[in-house]
Coordinates of N, CA, C and O in Angstrom, one line a residue:
M29 N -1.5 -6.4 -15.5 CA -1.0 -5.2 -14.6 C -0.3 -4.0 -15.0 O 0.4 -4.7 -15.1
S30 N -0.3 -2.9 -13.7 CA 0.9 -2.2 -13.9 C 2.1 -2.0 -13.9 O 1.7 -2.6 -12.3
S31 N 2.7 -2.0 -14.2 CA 4.2 -1.7 -14.1 C 4.6 -0.3 -13.5 O 5.4 0.2 -13.6
E32 N 3.0 0.9 -13.1 CA 3.3 1.3 -12.9 C 4.3 1.8 -11.3 O 3.9 0.2 -10.2
W33 N 4.5 2.9 -10.8 CA 5.3 2.9 -9.1 C 4.2 3.4 -9.0 O 2.9 4.0 -8.8
V34 N 4.0 2.4 -6.9 CA 2.7 3.1 -6.5 C 3.8 2.6 -4.6 O 3.8 2.5 -4.1
E35 N 3.3 4.0 -4.8 CA 3.8 4.9 -3.0 C 2.9 3.5 -2.3 O 1.7 4.2 -2.2
V36 N 3.3 2.8 -1.1 CA 2.8 2.7 0.2 C 3.3 3.5 1.1 O 5.1 3.1 1.0
T37 N 3.3 4.3 2.1 CA 4.1 4.9 2.7 C 2.6 4.6 4.0 O 3.6 5.0 5.1
E38 N 1.7 4.4 4.1 CA 1.0 4.8 5.4 C 1.0 3.0 5.6 O 1.0 1.9 4.3
A39 N 0.8 2.9 7.3 CA 0.7 0.9 7.4 C -0.3 0.3 6.8 O -0.5 -0.7 6.7
D40 N -2.0 1.1 6.6 CA -3.1 -0.2 6.3 C -2.6 0.1 4.2 O -3.6 -1.1 4.4
Q41 N -2.0 0.4 4.5 CA -1.5 0.7 3.1 C -0.8 -1.2 2.6 O -0.2 -1.5 1.6
V42 N 0.3 -1.6 3.7 CA 0.8 -2.4 3.9 C 0.1 -4.1 3.3 O -1.2 -3.9 4.9
T43 N -0.7 -4.7 2.7 CA -0.7 -6.1 2.3 C -0.3 -7.1 2.6 O 1.1 -7.2 2.5
P44 N -1.4 -8.0 3.0 CA -1.4 -8.9 2.8 C -0.2 -9.7 2.2 O 0.3 -10.5 2.6
E45 N 0.2 -9.7 0.8 CA 0.9 -10.2 0.4 C 2.2 -9.6 -0.7 O 2.9 -10.3 -0.2
I46 N 2.4 -7.7 0.3 CA 3.5 -8.1 1.3 C 4.6 -8.1 2.0 O 5.3 -8.2 2.1
L47 N 3.3 -8.2 2.8 CA 4.1 -9.4 3.7 C 4.7 -10.5 3.9 O 5.6 -10.6 3.8
E48 N 4.3 -10.6 2.8 CA 4.0 -13.0 2.2 C 5.9 -12.4 1.6 O 6.5 -13.0 1.5
A49 N 6.0 -11.3 0.8 CA 7.4 -11.8 0.1 C 8.4 -10.9 1.1 O 9.3 -10.8 0.5
A50 N 7.6 -10.1 2.4 CA 8.5 -9.9 3.1 C 9.7 -11.0 3.7 O 10.6 -10.9 4.1
E51 N 8.6 -11.9 4.5 CA 8.4 -13.1 4.9 C 9.8 -13.6 4.0 O 10.1 -14.4 4.0
S52 N 9.5 -13.6 2.3 CA 10.4 -14.7 1.2 C 11.9 -13.8 1.5 O 12.8 -14.8 1.7
I53 N 12.1 -12.4 1.9 CA 13.1 -12.0 1.8 C 13.7 -12.9 2.1 O 15.2 -12.7 3.4
Y54 N 13.0 -12.1 3.9 CA 13.7 -12.3 4.9 C 14.8 -13.6 5.0 O 15.2 -14.0 5.4
D55 N 13.0 -14.8 4.8 CA 14.5 -16.3 4.9 C 15.0 -16.4 3.7 O 16.2 -17.6 3.8
G56 N 15.3 -15.7 2.7 CA 16.0 -15.6 1.4 C 17.7 -15.4 1.8 O 19.2 -15.8 1.5
W57 N 17.4 -14.5 2.7 CA 19.2 -13.3 3.0 C 19.1 -13.5 3.9 O 20.4 -12.9 4.0
F58 N 17.9 -12.9 5.2 CA 19.1 -12.4 6.2 C 18.6 -13.8 7.2 O 18.7 -13.7 8.6
A59 N 18.1 -14.7 7.2 CA 17.6 -15.4 8.2 C 18.3 -16.5 9.5 O 18.7 -16.7 9.9
H60 N 19.8 -16.0 8.1 CA 20.5 -16.6 8.9 C 22.0 -15.8 10.0 O 22.6 -15.6 9.8
A61 N 21.3 -14.7 9.6 CA 22.2 -13.5 10.4 C 21.5 -12.8 11.2 O 20.7 -13.4 11.9
S62 N 22.9 -11.8 12.3 CA 22.9 -12.1 13.3 C 21.5 -10.1 14.0 O 20.9 -10.6 15.3
R63 N 21.5 -10.0 12.7 CA 20.5 -8.6 11.9 C 19.7 -8.4 10.9 O 21.1 -9.3 10.0
V64 N 19.0 -7.7 10.8 CA 18.6 -7.6 9.7 C 18.6 -6.4 9.0 O 19.5 -5.3 9.9
D65 N 20.1 -6.3 8.3 CA 20.3 -4.6 7.0 C 18.0 -4.2 6.4 O 19.0 -4.7 5.7
W66 N 18.4 -3.9 7.7 CA 16.6 -3.3 6.4 C 17.1 -1.9 5.5 O 16.6 -1.7 4.7
P67 N 18.3 -0.8 5.3 CA 17.8 -0.2 3.7 C 18.1 -1.8 2.8 O 17.8 -1.3 1.7
E68 N 19.2 -2.8 3.5 CA 19.0 -3.3 2.5 C 17.5 -4.5 2.1 O 18.0 -4.7 1.0
F69 N 17.6 -4.6 3.5 CA 16.0 -5.3 3.5 C 15.3 -5.0 2.3 O 14.3 -5.7 1.3
L70 N 14.5 -3.9 2.9 CA 13.3 -2.7 1.5 C 14.3 -2.3 -0.1 O 13.1 -2.9 -0.1
D71 N 14.8 -2.2 0.2 CA 16.0 -2.2 -1.1 C 15.4 -3.4 -2.0 O 15.0 -3.7 -3.1
R72 N 15.4 -5.0 -1.6 CA 14.7 -6.3 -2.6 C 13.6 -6.0 -1.8 O 13.3 -7.0 -3.6
L73 N 12.6 -5.8 -1.5 CA 11.4 -5.8 -1.3 C 11.1 -4.3 -2.5 O 10.1 -5.2 -2.8
E74 N 11.6 -3.3 -2.1 CA 10.0 -2.4 -3.3 C 10.9 -2.4 -4.7 O 11.5 -3.1 -5.0
G75 N 10.0 -2.0 -5.4 CA 10.5 -2.6 -6.7 C 9.4 -4.0 -7.0 O 9.4 -3.3 -9.2
Q76 N 8.7 -4.4 -6.2 CA 8.3 -6.3 -6.8 C 6.9 -5.5 -7.6 O 6.5 -4.8 -6.7
E77 N 6.5 -6.4 -7.7 CA 4.8 -5.7 -8.9 C 4.1 -6.7 -7.6 O 4.4 -8.0 -7.0
F78 N 3.1 -5.8 -7.3 CA 1.9 -6.4 -6.3 C 0.8 -6.4 -6.9 O -0.4 -5.3 -7.0
D79 N 0.2 -7.8 -6.9 CA -1.6 -7.0 -7.6 C -2.6 -6.4 -6.8 O -3.2 -5.8 -6.8
S80 N -2.4 -6.8 -5.9 CA -3.0 -6.4 -4.4 C -3.3 -4.9 -4.1 O -3.5 -4.5 -4.1
I81 N -1.4 -3.6 -4.8 CA -1.4 -2.1 -4.3 C -1.8 -2.3 -6.6 O -1.9 -0.5 -6.6
G82 N -2.3 -4.0 -7.7 CA -1.9 -3.1 -8.9 C -1.1 -2.4 -8.9 O -1.1 -1.2 -9.9
G83 N 0.1 -2.6 -8.9 CA 2.0 -2.5 -9.5 C 3.6 -2.5 -8.8 O 2.7 -3.4 -7.6
R84 N 4.0 -1.5 -9.0 CA 5.4 -1.8 -8.2 C 5.8 -0.7 -7.6 O 4.7 0.1 -7.6
L85 N 6.2 -1.5 -5.7 CA 5.6 -1.5 -4.9 C 7.1 0.2 -4.9 O 8.5 -0.1 -4.5
D86 N 6.9 1.0 -3.9 CA 7.4 2.5 -3.8 C 7.1 2.4 -2.6 O 6.2 3.1 -2.1
L87 N 7.9 2.6 -1.2 CA 7.5 2.5 -0.2 C 8.4 4.3 -0.4 O 8.4 4.9 2.1
G88 N 8.4 5.1 -0.8 CA 9.5 7.2 -0.4 C 10.1 6.6 -0.4 O 10.7 6.2 -0.1
D89 N 10.4 8.2 0.5 CA 11.8 8.1 0.6 C 12.5 7.9 2.1 O 13.4 7.8 2.9
S90 N 11.3 8.0 3.2 CA 11.3 7.0 4.6 C 12.0 6.0 4.4 O 10.1 5.7 4.6
L91 N 12.9 5.5 6.0 CA 12.3 4.0 6.5 C 11.9 4.2 7.8 O 11.7 2.9 7.7
M92 N 11.4 5.7 8.2 CA 10.5 5.1 9.4 C 8.9 6.5 9.4 O 8.5 6.2 9.8
S93 N 8.3 5.7 7.6 CA 7.4 5.7 7.8 C 6.0 5.1 8.4 O 7.1 4.2 8.5
P94 N 5.1 4.9 7.9 CA 4.4 4.0 9.1 C 4.5 2.5 8.2 O 4.8 2.0 9.1
A95 N 3.9 2.7 6.7 CA 4.3 1.0 6.1 C 5.6 1.3 6.7 O 5.4 -0.6 6.6
T96 N 7.0 0.8 6.3 CA 7.9 0.8 7.4 C 8.0 -0.1 8.2 O 8.7 -0.7 8.2
R97 N 7.7 0.8 9.1 CA 7.7 0.6 10.3 C 6.8 -1.1 10.5 O 7.2 -2.1 11.0
R98 N 5.0 -0.9 9.9 CA 4.9 -1.8 9.9 C 4.9 -3.3 9.1 O 5.8 -4.5 10.4
I99 N 6.2 -2.8 8.6 CA 6.9 -3.8 7.7 C 7.9 -4.5 8.8 O 8.1 -5.8 8.8
K100 N 8.7 -3.5 9.1 CA 9.9 -3.9 9.8 C 8.9 -4.7 10.9 O 9.5 -6.3 11.9
A101 N 7.8 -4.3 11.6 CA 7.8 -5.4 13.1 C 6.8 -5.8 13.2 O 7.1 -6.7 13.3
H102 N 6.0 -6.9 11.2 CA 6.0 -8.1 11.0 C 7.6 -9.3 11.4 O 6.7 -10.0 11.5
I103 N 8.7 -8.6 10.5 CA 9.3 -9.5 10.8 C 10.8 -9.6 11.7 O 9.9 -10.6 11.9
R104 N 10.2 -8.6 12.4 CA 11.0 -8.7 14.0 C 9.9 -10.2 14.6 O 10.5 -11.3 15.5
D105 N 8.0 -10.3 14.6 CA 7.5 -11.3 14.8 C 7.9 -12.0 14.2 O 7.5 -13.4 14.6
Y106 N 8.2 -12.1 13.2 CA 8.4 -13.2 11.6 C 9.3 -14.1 12.4 O 9.7 -14.9 12.3
R107 N 10.9 -13.7 13.5 CA 11.9 -13.9 13.2 C 11.1 -14.3 14.8 O 12.3 -15.8 15.0
K108 N 10.9 -13.9 15.5 CA 10.6 -15.7 16.9 C 9.9 -16.8 17.0 O 9.9 -17.0 18.0
R109 N 9.5 -16.5 14.9 CA 8.6 -18.3 15.3 C 9.2 -18.8 15.2 O 10.6 -19.1 14.8

């Protein structure tokens, strides 16, 4: 796999592999917290390598991009389970 950074800013670029990693981060760091610290959460996710995007995850500069909104929505739904 390439160690190149791959910018993912659109919702349709967020793969199931990225969402699974987000669930793992939630379970490991935030499951018992009263709220998710989104900047910290996204920092933990960003930089991981994913086969599905062919490199390291770069979520761009905005915490409100369509990609980050999709990840946040997924984790909010995941928390309800």
